[in-house]
Amino acid sequence: LDTSLIEVTPRFKLLPASDNPAHASDVKPEHLEKIIEIAQNYYDYIVLDLGRHIDALTVKAMDLSHQILPVVQLVMPYIRDANYLYRIFSSLGYSKEKIHFLVNRYDKNDKLKISDFEKAVGQKVSYTLPNDYALVNHSINQGEAVLKLNPKSEMTKQLKQLAEKLTGEKVNASGLLSKLFG
């Protein structure tokens, strides 16, 4: 496993998807289960970015997850997708406690509100991240963490709070986020 990982920092590593989309179908649910089983022996946290497509592999990943964190925005297509996704989660037998919707690019002045989302989907929003397009775009383009680019930004504050809620660990400037991304 370790030879297949890309080291971002000594405490943060990525297992990238195949460069060739044709090889994506080579990974079977039982392969993913074994990878996660091995990774659990070496890492405190395993985060899977599953994208928007649901198939046998993503269902296996969600089955093995302690938490599922769909990322949405307060726009109608996302709300419709979230409603559909939540019905799929329910049909798969996932408890409400396992599902934690995160509203990205949240702006309290938007026409659609968190309460609109919650009413439409039937599930509470667990987390929000502010709409700081310029900072996030700069972070992506520069390959630098938001924390490093602007440690005092609202985005950094919210990311720290999210990390604390997900891990149960207190985060400070020299703490978990800094160690992972600094």
Coordinates of N, CA and C in Angstrom, one line a residue:
L1 N 0.8 -1.2 0.0 CA 0.0 0.0 0.0 C 0.9 1.2 0.0
D2 N 1.9 1.3 0.9 CA 2.7 2.5 1.0 C 3.4 2.9 -0.3
T3 N 3.8 1.9 -1.1 CA 4.5 2.2 -2.3 C 3.5 2.8 -3.4
S4 N 2.2 2.7 -3.2 CA 1.3 3.2 -4.1 C 0.8 4.6 -3.7
L5 N 1.2 5.1 -2.5 CA 0.7 6.3 -2.0 C 1.6 7.5 -2.4
I6 N 1.0 8.7 -2.5 CA 1.7 9.9 -2.8 C 1.7 10.6 -1.5
E7 N 3.0 11.0 -1.0 CA 3.1 11.7 0.3 C 2.9 13.2 0.1
V8 N 1.9 13.7 0.7 CA 1.7 15.2 0.6 C 2.5 15.8 1.8
T9 N 2.3 15.2 3.0 CA 3.2 15.5 4.1 C 3.4 14.2 4.8
P10 N 4.3 14.2 5.8 CA 4.6 12.9 6.4 C 3.3 12.2 7.0
R11 N 2.3 13.1 7.4 CA 1.1 12.5 8.0 C -0.1 12.5 7.1
F12 N 0.1 12.9 5.8 CA -1.0 13.0 4.9 C -0.6 12.4 3.5
K13 N -1.2 11.3 3.2 CA -0.9 10.6 1.9 C -2.1 10.3 1.1
L14 N -2.0 10.3 -0.2 CA -3.1 10.1 -1.1 C -2.8 8.8 -1.9
L15 N -3.9 8.1 -2.1 CA -3.9 6.9 -3.0 C -4.7 7.4 -4.3
P16 N -3.9 7.7 -5.3 CA -4.6 8.3 -6.5 C -5.4 7.2 -7.3
A17 N -6.3 7.7 -8.0 CA -7.0 6.9 -9.0 C -6.1 6.6 -10.1
S18 N -6.4 5.6 -10.9 CA -5.6 5.2 -12.1 C -5.6 6.4 -13.1
D19 N -4.5 6.6 -13.7 CA -4.4 7.6 -14.8 C -5.3 7.2 -16.0
N20 N -5.5 6.0 -16.1 CA -6.3 5.5 -17.3 C -7.7 5.1 -16.9
P21 N -8.7 5.8 -17.3 CA -10.1 5.5 -16.9 C -10.5 4.1 -17.3
A22 N -9.9 3.5 -18.3 CA -10.2 2.1 -18.6 C -9.9 1.1 -17.5
H23 N -8.9 1.5 -16.7 CA -8.5 0.6 -15.6 C -9.4 0.8 -14.3
A24 N -10.2 1.8 -14.3 CA -11.1 2.0 -13.2 C -12.0 0.8 -12.9
S25 N -12.4 0.2 -13.9 CA -13.3 -0.9 -13.8 C -12.6 -2.2 -13.3
D26 N -11.2 -2.1 -13.2 CA -10.5 -3.3 -12.7 C -10.6 -3.4 -11.2
V27 N -10.9 -2.2 -10.5 CA -11.0 -2.2 -9.1 C -12.4 -2.7 -8.7
K28 N -12.4 -3.8 -8.0 CA -13.7 -4.4 -7.5 C -14.0 -4.1 -6.1
P29 N -15.2 -4.2 -5.6 CA -15.6 -3.9 -4.2 C -14.7 -4.7 -3.2
E30 N -14.4 -5.9 -3.5 CA -13.6 -6.7 -2.6 C -12.1 -6.2 -2.6
H31 N -11.6 -5.6 -3.6 CA -10.3 -5.0 -3.6 C -10.3 -3.8 -2.7
L32 N -11.4 -2.9 -2.9 CA -11.5 -1.7 -2.0 C -11.6 -2.1 -0.6
E33 N -12.3 -3.1 -0.3 CA -12.5 -3.6 1.1 C -11.1 -4.0 1.7
K34 N -10.3 -4.7 0.9 CA -9.0 -5.1 1.4 C -8.1 -3.9 1.6
I35 N -8.1 -3.0 0.7 CA -7.3 -1.7 0.8 C -7.6 -1.0 2.1
I36 N -8.9 -0.8 2.3 CA -9.4 -0.1 3.5 C -9.0 -0.9 4.8
E37 N -9.1 -2.2 4.7 CA -8.7 -3.0 5.9 C -7.2 -2.8 6.2
I38 N -6.4 -2.8 5.2 CA -5.0 -2.6 5.4 C -4.7 -1.2 5.9
A39 N -5.3 -0.2 5.2 CA -5.1 1.2 5.6 C -5.5 1.5 7.1
Q40 N -6.5 0.8 7.5 CA -7.0 1.0 8.9 C -5.9 0.6 9.9
N41 N -5.0 -0.3 9.6 CA -3.9 -0.7 10.5 C -2.8 0.4 10.6
Y42 N -2.8 1.3 9.7 CA -1.7 2.3 9.6 C -2.1 3.8 9.8
Y43 N -3.4 4.1 9.5 CA -3.8 5.4 9.5 C -5.0 5.7 10.4
D44 N -5.0 6.8 11.1 CA -6.1 7.2 12.0 C -7.4 7.5 11.2
Y45 N -7.2 8.1 10.1 CA -8.4 8.6 9.3 C -8.2 8.2 7.8
I46 N -9.2 7.7 7.2 CA -9.3 7.4 5.8 C -10.4 8.2 5.2
V47 N -10.1 9.0 4.3 CA -11.1 9.8 3.6 C -11.2 9.3 2.1
L48 N -12.4 9.0 1.7 CA -12.6 8.6 0.3 C -13.4 9.6 -0.4
D49 N -12.8 10.1 -1.5 CA -13.5 11.0 -2.4 C -14.2 10.2 -3.5
L50 N -15.5 10.0 -3.4 CA -16.2 9.1 -4.3 C -16.8 9.7 -5.5
G51 N -16.8 11.0 -5.6 CA -17.4 11.6 -6.8 C -18.9 11.5 -6.7
R52 N -19.5 11.6 -7.9 CA -21.0 11.7 -8.0 C -21.7 10.5 -8.5
H53 N -20.9 9.5 -8.9 CA -21.4 8.3 -9.5 C -21.6 7.2 -8.5
I54 N -22.8 6.6 -8.4 CA -23.0 5.5 -7.5 C -23.0 4.2 -8.2
D55 N -22.1 3.3 -7.8 CA -22.0 1.9 -8.4 C -21.6 1.0 -7.3
A56 N -21.3 -0.3 -7.6 CA -21.0 -1.3 -6.6 C -19.8 -0.9 -5.7
L57 N -18.8 -0.2 -6.4 CA -17.6 0.2 -5.7 C -17.9 1.3 -4.6
T58 N -18.7 2.3 -5.1 CA -19.0 3.4 -4.1 C -19.9 2.9 -3.0
V59 N -20.8 2.0 -3.3 CA -21.7 1.4 -2.3 C -20.9 0.7 -1.3
K60 N -19.9 -0.1 -1.7 CA -19.0 -0.8 -0.8 C -18.2 0.2 0.1
A61 N -17.7 1.3 -0.5 CA -17.0 2.3 0.2 C -17.9 2.9 1.3
M62 N -19.2 3.2 0.9 CA -20.1 3.8 1.9 C -20.5 2.8 3.0
D63 N -20.6 1.6 2.6 CA -20.9 0.5 3.6 C -19.9 0.5 4.7
L64 N -18.6 0.6 4.2 CA -17.5 0.5 5.1 C -17.2 1.8 5.9
S65 N -17.8 2.9 5.5 CA -17.6 4.2 6.1 C -18.3 4.4 7.5
H66 N -17.6 5.1 8.4 CA -18.3 5.5 9.6 C -19.2 6.7 9.4
Q67 N -18.8 7.6 8.4 CA -19.6 8.7 8.1 C -19.6 8.9 6.6
I68 N -20.7 9.4 6.1 CA -20.8 9.8 4.7 C -21.1 11.3 4.7
L69 N -20.3 12.0 3.9 CA -20.3 13.5 4.0 C -20.6 14.0 2.5
P70 N -21.8 14.0 2.0 CA -22.1 14.6 0.7 C -21.9 16.1 0.7
V71 N -21.2 16.6 -0.3 CA -20.9 18.0 -0.4 C -21.9 18.6 -1.4
V72 N -22.7 19.6 -0.9 CA -23.7 20.2 -1.8 C -23.6 21.7 -1.8
Q73 N -24.4 22.3 -2.6 CA -24.5 23.8 -2.6 C -26.0 24.1 -2.5
L74 N -26.3 25.3 -2.1 CA -27.7 25.7 -2.0 C -28.2 26.3 -3.3
V75 N -28.2 25.4 -4.3 CA -28.8 25.7 -5.6 C -29.7 24.5 -6.0
M76 N -30.7 24.7 -6.8 CA -31.7 23.7 -7.0 C -31.2 22.4 -7.6
P77 N -30.3 22.4 -8.5 CA -29.8 21.0 -9.0 C -29.1 20.2 -7.9
Y78 N -28.3 20.9 -7.0 CA -27.7 20.2 -5.9 C -28.8 19.7 -4.9
I79 N -29.8 20.5 -4.7 CA -30.8 20.1 -3.7 C -31.6 18.9 -4.3
R80 N -31.9 18.9 -5.6 CA -32.6 17.7 -6.2 C -31.7 16.5 -6.1
D81 N -30.4 16.7 -6.4 CA -29.4 15.5 -6.3 C -29.3 15.0 -4.9
A82 N -29.3 15.9 -3.9 CA -29.2 15.6 -2.5 C -30.4 14.8 -2.1
N83 N -31.6 15.2 -2.5 CA -32.8 14.5 -2.2 C -32.8 13.1 -2.7
Y84 N -32.4 13.0 -4.0 CA -32.2 11.6 -4.6 C -31.2 10.8 -3.9
L85 N -30.1 11.4 -3.6 CA -29.0 10.7 -2.9 C -29.5 10.2 -1.5
Y86 N -30.2 11.1 -0.8 CA -30.6 10.7 0.5 C -31.6 9.5 0.4
R87 N -32.5 9.5 -0.6 CA -33.4 8.3 -0.8 C -32.6 7.1 -1.1
I88 N -31.5 7.2 -1.8 CA -30.6 6.0 -2.0 C -30.0 5.6 -0.7
F89 N -29.5 6.5 0.0 CA -28.9 6.1 1.4 C -29.9 5.4 2.2
S90 N -31.2 5.9 2.2 CA -32.2 5.3 3.0 C -32.5 3.9 2.5
S91 N -32.5 3.7 1.2 CA -32.8 2.4 0.6 C -31.7 1.4 0.9
L92 N -30.5 1.9 1.1 CA -29.3 1.1 1.5 C -29.3 0.8 3.0
G93 N -30.2 1.4 3.7 CA -30.2 1.1 5.1 C -29.3 1.9 6.0
Y94 N -28.7 3.0 5.4 CA -27.8 3.9 6.2 C -28.7 4.7 7.2
S95 N -28.2 4.8 8.4 CA -28.9 5.6 9.4 C -28.7 7.1 9.2
K96 N -29.6 7.9 9.7 CA -29.5 9.3 9.6 C -28.2 9.8 10.3
E97 N -27.7 9.1 11.3 CA -26.5 9.5 12.0 C -25.3 9.3 11.2
K98 N -25.3 8.5 10.2 CA -24.2 8.2 9.3 C -24.0 9.3 8.2
I99 N -25.1 10.0 7.9 CA -25.1 11.0 6.8 C -25.0 12.4 7.4
H100 N -24.0 13.1 6.8 CA -23.7 14.5 7.3 C -23.6 15.4 6.1
F101 N -24.6 16.1 5.7 CA -24.5 17.0 4.5 C -23.7 18.2 4.9
L102 N -22.8 18.5 3.9 CA -21.9 19.7 4.0 C -22.3 20.7 2.9
V103 N -22.7 21.9 3.3 CA -23.1 22.9 2.3 C -21.8 23.7 2.0
N104 N -21.3 23.6 0.8 CA -20.1 24.3 0.4 C -20.6 25.6 -0.3
R105 N -19.7 26.6 -0.2 CA -20.0 28.0 -0.8 C -21.2 28.6 -0.2
Y106 N -21.4 28.4 1.1 CA -22.5 28.9 1.8 C -22.4 30.4 2.0
D107 N -23.6 31.1 1.7 CA -23.7 32.5 1.9 C -25.1 32.7 2.6
K108 N -25.1 33.2 3.8 CA -26.3 33.4 4.5 C -27.3 34.4 3.8
N109 N -26.8 35.2 2.8 CA -27.6 36.1 2.1 C -28.2 35.5 0.8
D110 N -27.9 34.2 0.5 CA -28.5 33.6 -0.7 C -30.0 33.5 -0.5
K111 N -30.7 33.4 -1.6 CA -32.2 33.3 -1.6 C -32.6 31.9 -1.0
L112 N -31.9 30.8 -1.4 CA -32.2 29.5 -0.8 C -31.4 29.4 0.5
K113 N -32.1 29.0 1.5 CA -31.6 28.9 2.9 C -31.3 27.4 3.3
I114 N -30.6 27.3 4.4 CA -30.3 26.0 4.9 C -31.7 25.3 5.2
S115 N -32.6 26.0 5.8 CA -33.9 25.4 6.1 C -34.6 24.9 4.9
D116 N -34.4 25.6 3.7 CA -35.0 25.1 2.4 C -34.4 23.8 2.1
F117 N -33.1 23.7 2.2 CA -32.5 22.4 1.9 C -33.0 21.3 2.8
E118 N -33.0 21.6 4.1 CA -33.4 20.6 5.1 C -34.8 20.1 4.9
K119 N -35.7 21.1 4.5 CA -37.1 20.7 4.3 C -37.2 19.8 3.0
A120 N -36.5 20.2 2.0 CA -36.6 19.5 0.7 C -36.0 18.1 0.8
V121 N -34.9 17.9 1.6 CA -34.2 16.6 1.6 C -34.7 15.8 2.8
G122 N -35.1 16.4 3.9 CA -35.5 15.7 5.0 C -34.4 15.3 6.0
Q123 N -33.3 16.0 5.9 CA -32.1 15.7 6.7 C -31.5 17.1 7.0
K124 N -31.0 17.2 8.2 CA -30.3 18.4 8.7 C -28.9 18.5 8.0
V125 N -28.5 19.8 7.8 CA -27.2 20.1 7.3 C -26.3 20.1 8.6
S126 N -25.2 19.3 8.4 CA -24.3 19.2 9.6 C -23.2 20.2 9.6
Y127 N -22.7 20.6 8.4 CA -21.6 21.5 8.3 C -21.8 22.5 7.1
T128 N -21.1 23.7 7.3 CA -21.1 24.6 6.1 C -19.7 25.1 6.0
L129 N -19.4 25.5 4.7 CA -18.1 26.1 4.4 C -18.5 27.4 3.7
P130 N -17.8 28.5 4.0 CA -18.2 29.8 3.4 C -17.9 29.9 1.9
N131 N -18.5 30.8 1.2 CA -18.2 31.0 -0.2 C -17.0 32.0 -0.3
D132 N -15.8 31.4 -0.4 CA -14.6 32.2 -0.6 C -13.9 31.7 -1.8
Y133 N -14.6 31.9 -3.0 CA -14.1 31.4 -4.2 C -12.7 31.8 -4.5
A134 N -12.4 33.1 -4.3 CA -11.1 33.6 -4.7 C -10.0 32.8 -3.9
L135 N -10.1 32.7 -2.6 CA -9.1 32.0 -1.8 C -9.0 30.6 -2.2
V136 N -10.1 29.9 -2.3 CA -10.1 28.4 -2.6 C -9.5 28.2 -4.0
N137 N -9.9 29.1 -5.0 CA -9.3 29.0 -6.3 C -7.8 29.2 -6.3
H138 N -7.4 30.2 -5.6 CA -5.9 30.4 -5.5 C -5.2 29.3 -4.8
S139 N -5.8 28.7 -3.8 CA -5.3 27.5 -3.1 C -5.1 26.3 -4.1
I140 N -6.1 26.1 -4.9 CA -6.1 25.0 -5.8 C -5.0 25.3 -6.9
N141 N -5.0 26.5 -7.4 CA -4.1 26.8 -8.5 C -2.6 26.8 -8.0
Q142 N -2.4 27.2 -6.8 CA -1.0 27.3 -6.3 C -0.6 26.0 -5.6
G143 N -1.5 25.1 -5.4 CA -1.2 23.9 -4.7 C -0.8 24.1 -3.3
E144 N -1.3 25.1 -2.7 CA -1.0 25.5 -1.3 C -2.3 25.4 -0.5
A145 N -2.2 24.9 0.7 CA -3.4 24.8 1.6 C -4.0 26.2 1.9
V146 N -5.3 26.3 2.1 CA -6.0 27.5 2.5 C -5.4 28.0 3.8
L147 N -5.1 27.1 4.7 CA -4.5 27.4 6.0 C -3.2 28.2 5.8
K148 N -2.4 27.8 4.9 CA -1.1 28.4 4.6 C -1.2 29.8 3.9
L149 N -2.2 29.9 3.0 CA -2.4 31.1 2.3 C -3.0 32.2 3.1
N150 N -4.0 31.8 3.9 CA -4.7 32.8 4.7 C -5.1 32.2 6.0
P151 N -4.3 32.1 7.0 CA -4.6 31.4 8.3 C -5.7 32.1 9.1
K152 N -6.0 33.3 8.8 CA -7.0 34.0 9.6 C -8.4 34.1 8.8
S153 N -8.5 33.5 7.7 CA -9.7 33.6 6.9 C -10.9 32.8 7.5
E154 N -12.0 33.2 7.1 CA -13.2 32.5 7.6 C -13.2 31.1 7.1
M155 N -12.7 30.8 5.9 CA -12.6 29.5 5.4 C -11.7 28.6 6.3
T156 N -10.5 29.2 6.7 CA -9.6 28.4 7.5 C -10.3 28.1 8.9
K157 N -11.0 29.1 9.4 CA -11.7 28.9 10.7 C -12.8 27.8 10.5
Q158 N -13.5 27.8 9.5 CA -14.5 26.8 9.3 C -13.9 25.4 9.0
L159 N -12.8 25.3 8.3 CA -12.1 24.1 8.0 C -11.6 23.5 9.3
K160 N -11.1 24.4 10.2 CA -10.6 23.9 11.5 C -11.8 23.3 12.3
Q161 N -12.9 24.0 12.3 CA -14.1 23.5 13.0 C -14.6 22.2 12.5
L162 N -14.6 22.1 11.2 CA -15.0 20.8 10.5 C -14.0 19.7 10.9
A163 N -12.7 19.9 10.9 CA -11.7 18.9 11.3 C -12.0 18.5 12.8
E164 N -12.3 19.5 13.6 CA -12.5 19.2 15.0 C -13.8 18.3 15.2
K165 N -14.8 18.6 14.5 CA -16.0 17.9 14.6 C -15.9 16.5 14.1
L166 N -15.1 16.3 13.0 CA -15.0 15.0 12.4 C -14.0 14.1 13.2
T167 N -13.0 14.7 13.7 CA -12.0 13.9 14.4 C -12.1 13.9 15.9
G168 N -12.8 14.8 16.5 CA -12.9 14.9 17.9 C -11.6 15.5 18.6
E169 N -10.7 16.0 17.7 CA -9.4 16.5 18.2 C -9.5 18.1 18.1
K170 N -8.9 18.7 19.1 CA -8.8 20.2 19.0 C -7.8 20.6 18.0
V171 N -8.1 21.6 17.2 CA -7.2 22.0 16.1 C -6.7 23.4 16.4
N172 N -5.4 23.7 16.4 CA -4.9 25.0 16.5 C -3.9 25.3 15.4
A173 N -3.3 26.4 15.3 CA -2.4 26.8 14.2 C -1.3 25.8 14.1
S174 N -0.8 25.2 15.2 CA 0.3 24.3 15.1 C -0.2 22.9 15.3
G175 N -1.5 22.7 15.1 CA -2.1 21.4 15.4 C -2.4 20.5 14.2
L176 N -3.5 19.8 14.2 CA -3.8 18.8 13.2 C -3.7 19.3 11.8
L177 N -4.4 20.4 11.4 CA -4.4 20.9 10.1 C -3.1 21.4 9.7
S178 N -2.4 22.0 10.6 CA -1.0 22.5 10.2 C -0.1 21.3 10.0
K179 N -0.2 20.3 10.8 CA 0.7 19.1 10.6 C 0.3 18.4 9.3
L180 N -1.0 18.4 9.0 CA -1.4 17.7 7.7 C -1.0 18.5 6.5
F181 N -1.3 19.8 6.5 CA -1.2 20.6 5.3 C -0.2 21.7 5.4
G182 N 0.4 22.0 6.5 CA 1.3 23.1 6.6 C 2.7 22.8 6.1

